[in-house]
Amino acid sequence: MIPLTKFFKVTLRPTGIIALRSLPQSKMRMALRYVPPTTLIGAVAYPLLHQKGNRRETIYEGKTFRSAAEEVLNLFTWVTVKTSVKPMLYGSLLKINTLYRGKAQSAVTSFPLGVMYGAFNPEITAVYLLNEEALSGSSYSLKDIERALWGITRLGSRESVVSVEGVESGKAKIGEASIVETSYAFPFRRVEVEGRGTLQSVVEWRSGIGEHSTAKRMAMFYPEGSVKVRGDLRTAEVEGEVLILDS
């Protein structure tokens, strides 16, 4: 029997800017070119927590702040994304004026971002695989998850506004393979890749996403179009498309 897992596939239309800082606490303001798994979790966590009256984005605990998204992290076994175009990285310098203790001050800061608005009809597709056991033991239902996915308004920063164009659901077939073709981002570990794409260091979201500065990192490969991948692969088939879960 083929194991099945509930999935949701979300089609997102960006406004043209993806502003995601790779190191939020650092003055080295580098931008991520592609959307990492932590941002996908955070995007759905925000409207999901709102349904229970929880409007906090951060939680102060142990003399540090952590993301409130960690409270719903266990509802998902896997998240990934594909992007229809390759964003260009761009960094502008901005002058900031502030008033501090009655004195006007000026400073210059950078604002790194990925730009997509030069391309025709850019689209981001995210897939969420659910932990149905954790969901059944939680105060949330499948309907709550679907409503939250429709409620996504941004990816990460407030400059990364998106509109949800569609939410589909179904059962993903979990399996194994030695060679697959995929257009979705996957962990770059013990695999051979044939095709073009970008390697990006992201937070290992499964070990926790509350505090990024000390979090473990992993390499994700973001394909340009689709790529052929070889290895000992654990996969999920979603509406005829293949996701690589691990290798």
mmCIF file of C-alpha atoms in Angstrom:
data_model
loop_
_atom_site.group_PDB
_atom_site.id
_atom_site.type_symbol
_atom_site.label_atom_id
_atom_site.label_comp_id
_atom_site.label_asym_id
_atom_site.label_seq_id
_atom_site.Cartn_x
_atom_site.Cartn_y
_atom_site.Cartn_z
ATOM 1 C CA MET A 1 0.000 0.000 0.000
ATOM 2 C CA ILE A 2 1.301 3.472 -0.884
ATOM 3 C CA PRO A 3 1.412 5.843 2.142
ATOM 4 C CA LEU A 4 -0.662 8.958 1.602
ATOM 5 C CA THR A 5 -0.338 12.337 3.218
ATOM 6 C CA LYS A 6 -2.725 15.280 3.077
ATOM 7 C CA PHE A 7 -1.326 18.252 1.166
ATOM 8 C CA PHE A 8 -2.276 21.798 0.309
ATOM 9 C CA LYS A 9 -0.875 23.541 -2.769
ATOM 10 C CA VAL A 10 -1.033 27.329 -2.770
ATOM 11 C CA THR A 11 -0.565 29.554 -5.816
ATOM 12 C CA LEU A 12 0.758 32.994 -4.890
ATOM 13 C CA ARG A 13 1.074 36.114 -7.026
ATOM 14 C CA PRO A 14 3.863 38.403 -5.763
ATOM 15 C CA THR A 15 3.809 42.156 -6.277
ATOM 16 C CA GLY A 16 7.335 41.934 -7.656
ATOM 17 C CA ILE A 17 9.477 42.195 -4.514
ATOM 18 C CA ILE A 18 10.671 39.458 -2.198
ATOM 19 C CA ALA A 19 12.469 41.151 0.687
ATOM 20 C CA LEU A 20 13.882 38.379 2.859
ATOM 21 C CA ARG A 21 16.993 39.050 4.887
ATOM 22 C CA SER A 22 19.231 36.048 5.344
ATOM 23 C CA LEU A 23 20.550 37.220 8.734
ATOM 24 C CA PRO A 24 17.827 39.303 10.410
ATOM 25 C CA GLN A 25 19.977 40.448 13.329
ATOM 26 C CA SER A 26 23.072 41.347 11.340
ATOM 27 C CA LYS A 27 24.121 44.650 9.777
ATOM 28 C CA MET A 28 25.361 42.570 6.852
ATOM 29 C CA ARG A 29 21.980 42.878 5.138
ATOM 30 C CA MET A 30 22.096 40.194 2.517
ATOM 31 C CA ALA A 31 18.867 39.152 0.838
ATOM 32 C CA LEU A 32 17.673 35.649 0.078
ATOM 33 C CA ARG A 33 16.894 35.114 -3.587
ATOM 34 C CA TYR A 34 14.211 32.466 -2.953
ATOM 35 C CA VAL A 35 11.612 31.852 -0.258
ATOM 36 C CA PRO A 36 12.940 29.550 2.516
ATOM 37 C CA PRO A 37 10.798 26.961 4.384
ATOM 38 C CA THR A 38 10.757 29.070 7.561
ATOM 39 C CA THR A 39 9.073 31.911 5.676
ATOM 40 C CA LEU A 40 6.442 29.532 4.272
ATOM 41 C CA ILE A 41 5.642 28.341 7.814
ATOM 42 C CA GLY A 42 5.542 31.902 9.102
ATOM 43 C CA ALA A 43 3.260 33.000 6.249
ATOM 44 C CA VAL A 44 0.542 30.493 7.173
ATOM 45 C CA ALA A 45 1.138 30.688 10.932
ATOM 46 C CA TYR A 46 0.183 34.364 11.070
ATOM 47 C CA PRO A 47 -3.439 33.937 9.832
ATOM 48 C CA LEU A 48 -3.724 30.534 11.542
ATOM 49 C CA LEU A 49 -2.888 31.903 14.994
ATOM 50 C CA HIS A 50 -5.272 34.804 14.402
ATOM 51 C CA GLN A 51 -8.156 32.335 14.192
ATOM 52 C CA LYS A 52 -7.558 31.517 17.863
ATOM 53 C CA GLY A 53 -7.247 35.153 18.833
ATOM 54 C CA ASN A 54 -3.443 35.021 19.016
ATOM 55 C CA ARG A 55 -2.075 38.098 17.258
ATOM 56 C CA ARG A 56 1.504 37.900 18.532
ATOM 57 C CA GLU A 57 4.233 37.597 15.915
ATOM 58 C CA THR A 58 6.966 37.090 18.498
ATOM 59 C CA ILE A 59 7.138 35.543 21.953
ATOM 60 C CA TYR A 60 9.519 36.755 24.652
ATOM 61 C CA GLU A 61 10.969 33.732 26.400
ATOM 62 C CA GLY A 62 14.251 33.068 28.170
ATOM 63 C CA LYS A 63 15.386 36.661 27.711
ATOM 64 C CA THR A 64 15.055 36.399 23.957
ATOM 65 C CA PHE A 65 12.415 36.773 21.299
ATOM 66 C CA ARG A 66 11.298 33.874 19.133
ATOM 67 C CA SER A 67 8.786 33.526 16.351
ATOM 68 C CA ALA A 68 5.213 32.625 17.317
ATOM 69 C CA ALA A 69 5.144 30.401 14.211
ATOM 70 C CA GLU A 70 6.915 27.699 16.231
ATOM 71 C CA GLU A 71 3.581 27.029 17.979
ATOM 72 C CA VAL A 72 2.159 25.479 14.778
ATOM 73 C CA LEU A 73 5.376 24.076 13.332
ATOM 74 C CA ASN A 74 4.484 20.472 14.206
ATOM 75 C CA LEU A 75 1.357 20.615 12.015
ATOM 76 C CA PHE A 76 3.557 20.332 8.916
ATOM 77 C CA THR A 77 5.880 17.515 7.885
ATOM 78 C CA TRP A 78 7.246 19.240 4.802
ATOM 79 C CA VAL A 79 7.073 22.551 2.992
ATOM 80 C CA THR A 80 8.630 23.539 -0.293
ATOM 81 C CA VAL A 81 8.243 26.027 -3.101
ATOM 82 C CA LYS A 82 8.802 26.613 -6.787
ATOM 83 C CA THR A 83 9.189 29.993 -8.475
ATOM 84 C CA SER A 84 8.316 30.663 -12.107
ATOM 85 C CA VAL A 85 11.166 33.167 -12.614
ATOM 86 C CA LYS A 86 14.628 33.707 -11.153
ATOM 87 C CA PRO A 87 14.518 36.845 -8.964
ATOM 88 C CA MET A 88 17.311 39.392 -9.365
ATOM 89 C CA LEU A 89 19.007 40.499 -6.156
ATOM 90 C CA TYR A 90 19.020 44.220 -5.621
ATOM 91 C CA GLY A 91 20.060 46.483 -2.769
ATOM 92 C CA SER A 92 19.158 50.125 -2.458
ATOM 93 C CA LEU A 93 20.527 52.646 0.036
ATOM 94 C CA LEU A 94 17.893 54.543 1.987
ATOM 95 C CA LYS A 95 18.147 57.645 4.121
ATOM 96 C CA ILE A 96 16.279 57.326 7.401
ATOM 97 C CA ASN A 97 15.258 60.338 9.470
ATOM 98 C CA THR A 98 14.355 59.857 13.119
ATOM 99 C CA LEU A 99 13.537 62.053 16.081
ATOM 100 C CA TYR A 100 15.332 61.002 19.277
ATOM 101 C CA ARG A 101 14.924 63.006 22.499
ATOM 102 C CA GLY A 102 13.902 66.063 20.547
ATOM 103 C CA LYS A 103 16.828 65.936 18.129
ATOM 104 C CA ALA A 104 16.498 65.045 14.443
ATOM 105 C CA GLN A 105 18.926 62.363 13.304
ATOM 106 C CA SER A 106 19.727 60.939 9.879
ATOM 107 C CA ALA A 107 21.257 57.644 8.905
ATOM 108 C CA VAL A 108 21.771 55.550 5.807
ATOM 109 C CA THR A 109 20.750 51.895 5.625
ATOM 110 C CA SER A 110 20.497 49.242 2.956
ATOM 111 C CA PHE A 111 17.346 47.435 1.895
ATOM 112 C CA PRO A 112 18.177 44.166 0.139
ATOM 113 C CA LEU A 113 15.507 42.358 -1.858
ATOM 114 C CA GLY A 114 14.774 40.012 -4.709
ATOM 115 C CA VAL A 115 13.109 41.659 -7.685
ATOM 116 C CA MET A 116 10.611 39.806 -9.878
ATOM 117 C CA TYR A 117 8.637 42.607 -11.491
ATOM 118 C CA GLY A 118 10.750 42.671 -14.647
ATOM 119 C CA ALA A 119 9.439 39.247 -15.591
ATOM 120 C CA PHE A 120 6.112 38.402 -17.148
ATOM 121 C CA ASN A 121 3.489 37.101 -14.777
ATOM 122 C CA PRO A 122 5.718 35.862 -11.891
ATOM 123 C CA GLU A 123 4.207 33.126 -9.748
ATOM 124 C CA ILE A 124 5.201 31.284 -6.584
ATOM 125 C CA THR A 125 3.732 27.884 -5.746
ATOM 126 C CA ALA A 126 4.058 26.492 -2.230
ATOM 127 C CA VAL A 127 3.218 22.960 -1.093
ATOM 128 C CA TYR A 128 2.498 22.060 2.529
ATOM 129 C CA LEU A 129 2.403 18.399 3.635
ATOM 130 C CA LEU A 130 0.421 18.011 6.834
ATOM 131 C CA ASN A 131 1.137 16.011 9.977
ATOM 132 C CA GLU A 132 -2.381 14.639 10.261
ATOM 133 C CA GLU A 133 -1.737 12.995 13.632
ATOM 134 C CA ALA A 134 -0.526 16.282 15.130
ATOM 135 C CA LEU A 135 -3.419 18.110 13.505
ATOM 136 C CA SER A 136 -6.000 15.724 14.988
ATOM 137 C CA GLY A 137 -4.515 16.322 18.447
ATOM 138 C CA SER A 138 -4.516 20.080 18.055
ATOM 139 C CA SER A 139 -7.236 22.687 18.315
ATOM 140 C CA TYR A 140 -7.076 23.230 14.540
ATOM 141 C CA SER A 141 -8.976 21.518 11.737
ATOM 142 C CA LEU A 142 -8.283 21.027 8.046
ATOM 143 C CA LYS A 143 -10.728 23.844 7.377
ATOM 144 C CA ASP A 144 -8.693 26.135 9.645
ATOM 145 C CA ILE A 145 -5.527 25.321 7.681
ATOM 146 C CA GLU A 146 -7.256 25.988 4.368
ATOM 147 C CA ARG A 147 -8.678 29.285 5.619
ATOM 148 C CA ALA A 148 -5.243 30.310 6.880
ATOM 149 C CA LEU A 149 -3.657 29.539 3.492
ATOM 150 C CA TRP A 150 -6.215 31.741 1.787
ATOM 151 C CA GLY A 151 -5.307 34.366 4.395
ATOM 152 C CA ILE A 152 -1.620 34.621 3.453
ATOM 153 C CA THR A 153 -0.879 38.244 2.642
ATOM 154 C CA ARG A 154 2.912 38.409 2.689
ATOM 155 C CA LEU A 155 6.042 36.295 2.675
ATOM 156 C CA GLY A 156 8.290 37.437 5.493
ATOM 157 C CA SER A 157 8.664 41.194 5.518
ATOM 158 C CA ARG A 158 5.770 43.590 4.969
ATOM 159 C CA GLU A 159 7.329 44.623 1.636
ATOM 160 C CA SER A 160 6.801 41.075 0.276
ATOM 161 C CA VAL A 161 3.087 41.393 -0.385
ATOM 162 C CA VAL A 162 1.440 38.480 -2.192
ATOM 163 C CA SER A 163 -2.089 37.567 -3.206
ATOM 164 C CA VAL A 164 -3.363 34.009 -3.013
ATOM 165 C CA GLU A 165 -4.657 32.920 -6.406
ATOM 166 C CA GLY A 166 -5.696 29.394 -5.457
ATOM 167 C CA VAL A 167 -5.580 26.684 -2.781
ATOM 168 C CA GLU A 168 -5.838 23.041 -3.800
ATOM 169 C CA SER A 169 -5.765 19.971 -1.579
ATOM 170 C CA GLY A 170 -5.509 16.230 -1.888
ATOM 171 C CA LYS A 171 -3.426 13.227 -0.915
ATOM 172 C CA ALA A 172 0.281 13.051 -1.749
ATOM 173 C CA LYS A 173 1.791 9.649 -2.531
ATOM 174 C CA ILE A 174 4.936 9.070 -0.466
ATOM 175 C CA GLY A 175 7.583 6.843 -2.048
ATOM 176 C CA GLU A 176 11.228 6.298 -2.906
ATOM 177 C CA ALA A 177 13.133 6.728 -6.145
ATOM 178 C CA SER A 178 16.658 6.817 -7.519
ATOM 179 C CA ILE A 179 15.983 9.405 -10.230
ATOM 180 C CA VAL A 180 13.247 12.027 -10.505
ATOM 181 C CA GLU A 181 12.497 15.294 -12.257
ATOM 182 C CA THR A 182 11.306 18.175 -10.111
ATOM 183 C CA SER A 183 10.797 21.919 -10.207
ATOM 184 C CA TYR A 184 10.416 22.303 -6.428
ATOM 185 C CA ALA A 185 13.211 23.241 -4.009
ATOM 186 C CA PHE A 186 14.846 20.306 -2.222
ATOM 187 C CA PRO A 187 17.656 19.582 0.280
ATOM 188 C CA PHE A 188 21.006 19.421 -1.500
ATOM 189 C CA ARG A 189 22.552 16.420 0.194
ATOM 190 C CA ARG A 190 23.984 13.260 -1.355
ATOM 191 C CA VAL A 191 22.369 13.980 -4.726
ATOM 192 C CA GLU A 192 23.470 14.605 -8.296
ATOM 193 C CA VAL A 193 21.632 17.337 -10.153
ATOM 194 C CA GLU A 194 21.312 17.758 -13.910
ATOM 195 C CA GLY A 195 20.032 21.211 -14.776
ATOM 196 C CA ARG A 196 20.248 24.820 -13.653
ATOM 197 C CA GLY A 197 19.394 26.236 -10.258
ATOM 198 C CA THR A 198 20.583 28.113 -7.200
ATOM 199 C CA LEU A 199 21.973 26.811 -3.928
ATOM 200 C CA GLN A 200 20.798 28.755 -0.925
ATOM 201 C CA SER A 201 21.629 28.328 2.752
ATOM 202 C CA VAL A 202 18.426 28.299 4.810
ATOM 203 C CA VAL A 203 17.428 27.570 8.389
ATOM 204 C CA GLU A 204 16.857 23.852 9.103
ATOM 205 C CA TRP A 205 13.225 24.518 9.975
ATOM 206 C CA ARG A 206 12.525 21.038 11.379
ATOM 207 C CA SER A 207 14.832 21.695 14.334
ATOM 208 C CA GLY A 208 12.927 24.845 15.267
ATOM 209 C CA ILE A 209 12.407 28.237 13.726
ATOM 210 C CA GLY A 210 12.058 30.406 16.793
ATOM 211 C CA GLU A 211 15.508 31.962 16.879
ATOM 212 C CA HIS A 212 17.397 32.319 13.603
ATOM 213 C CA SER A 213 20.773 33.603 14.766
ATOM 214 C CA THR A 214 21.751 30.272 16.367
ATOM 215 C CA ALA A 215 19.624 27.927 14.230
ATOM 216 C CA LYS A 216 21.070 25.060 12.207
ATOM 217 C CA ARG A 217 21.430 25.657 8.499
ATOM 218 C CA MET A 218 20.920 23.444 5.474
ATOM 219 C CA ALA A 219 21.583 23.809 1.731
ATOM 220 C CA MET A 220 18.494 23.936 -0.486
ATOM 221 C CA PHE A 221 18.583 23.696 -4.271
ATOM 222 C CA TYR A 222 16.062 25.920 -6.078
ATOM 223 C CA PRO A 223 15.635 24.717 -9.699
ATOM 224 C CA GLU A 224 15.294 27.049 -12.654
ATOM 225 C CA GLY A 225 12.496 25.275 -14.472
ATOM 226 C CA SER A 226 12.888 21.590 -13.718
ATOM 227 C CA VAL A 227 15.986 19.514 -12.997
ATOM 228 C CA LYS A 228 16.807 15.822 -12.975
ATOM 229 C CA VAL A 229 17.991 14.505 -9.592
ATOM 230 C CA ARG A 230 19.738 11.219 -8.789
ATOM 231 C CA GLY A 231 20.233 9.689 -5.351
ATOM 232 C CA ASP A 232 18.478 7.637 -2.699
ATOM 233 C CA LEU A 233 15.444 9.853 -2.672
ATOM 234 C CA ARG A 234 12.338 9.959 -0.529
ATOM 235 C CA THR A 235 9.628 11.571 -2.595
ATOM 236 C CA ALA A 236 6.041 12.779 -2.614
ATOM 237 C CA GLU A 237 3.852 12.944 -5.700
ATOM 238 C CA VAL A 238 1.442 15.873 -5.724
ATOM 239 C CA GLU A 239 -0.942 16.113 -8.669
ATOM 240 C CA GLY A 240 1.570 14.577 -11.054
ATOM 241 C CA GLU A 241 4.513 16.653 -9.773
ATOM 242 C CA VAL A 242 7.337 15.213 -7.687
ATOM 243 C CA LEU A 243 8.733 16.687 -4.475
ATOM 244 C CA ILE A 244 12.023 15.469 -3.006
ATOM 245 C CA LEU A 245 11.584 15.179 0.745
ATOM 246 C CA ASP A 246 15.047 13.985 1.678
ATOM 247 C CA SER A 247 17.998 12.008 0.430
#
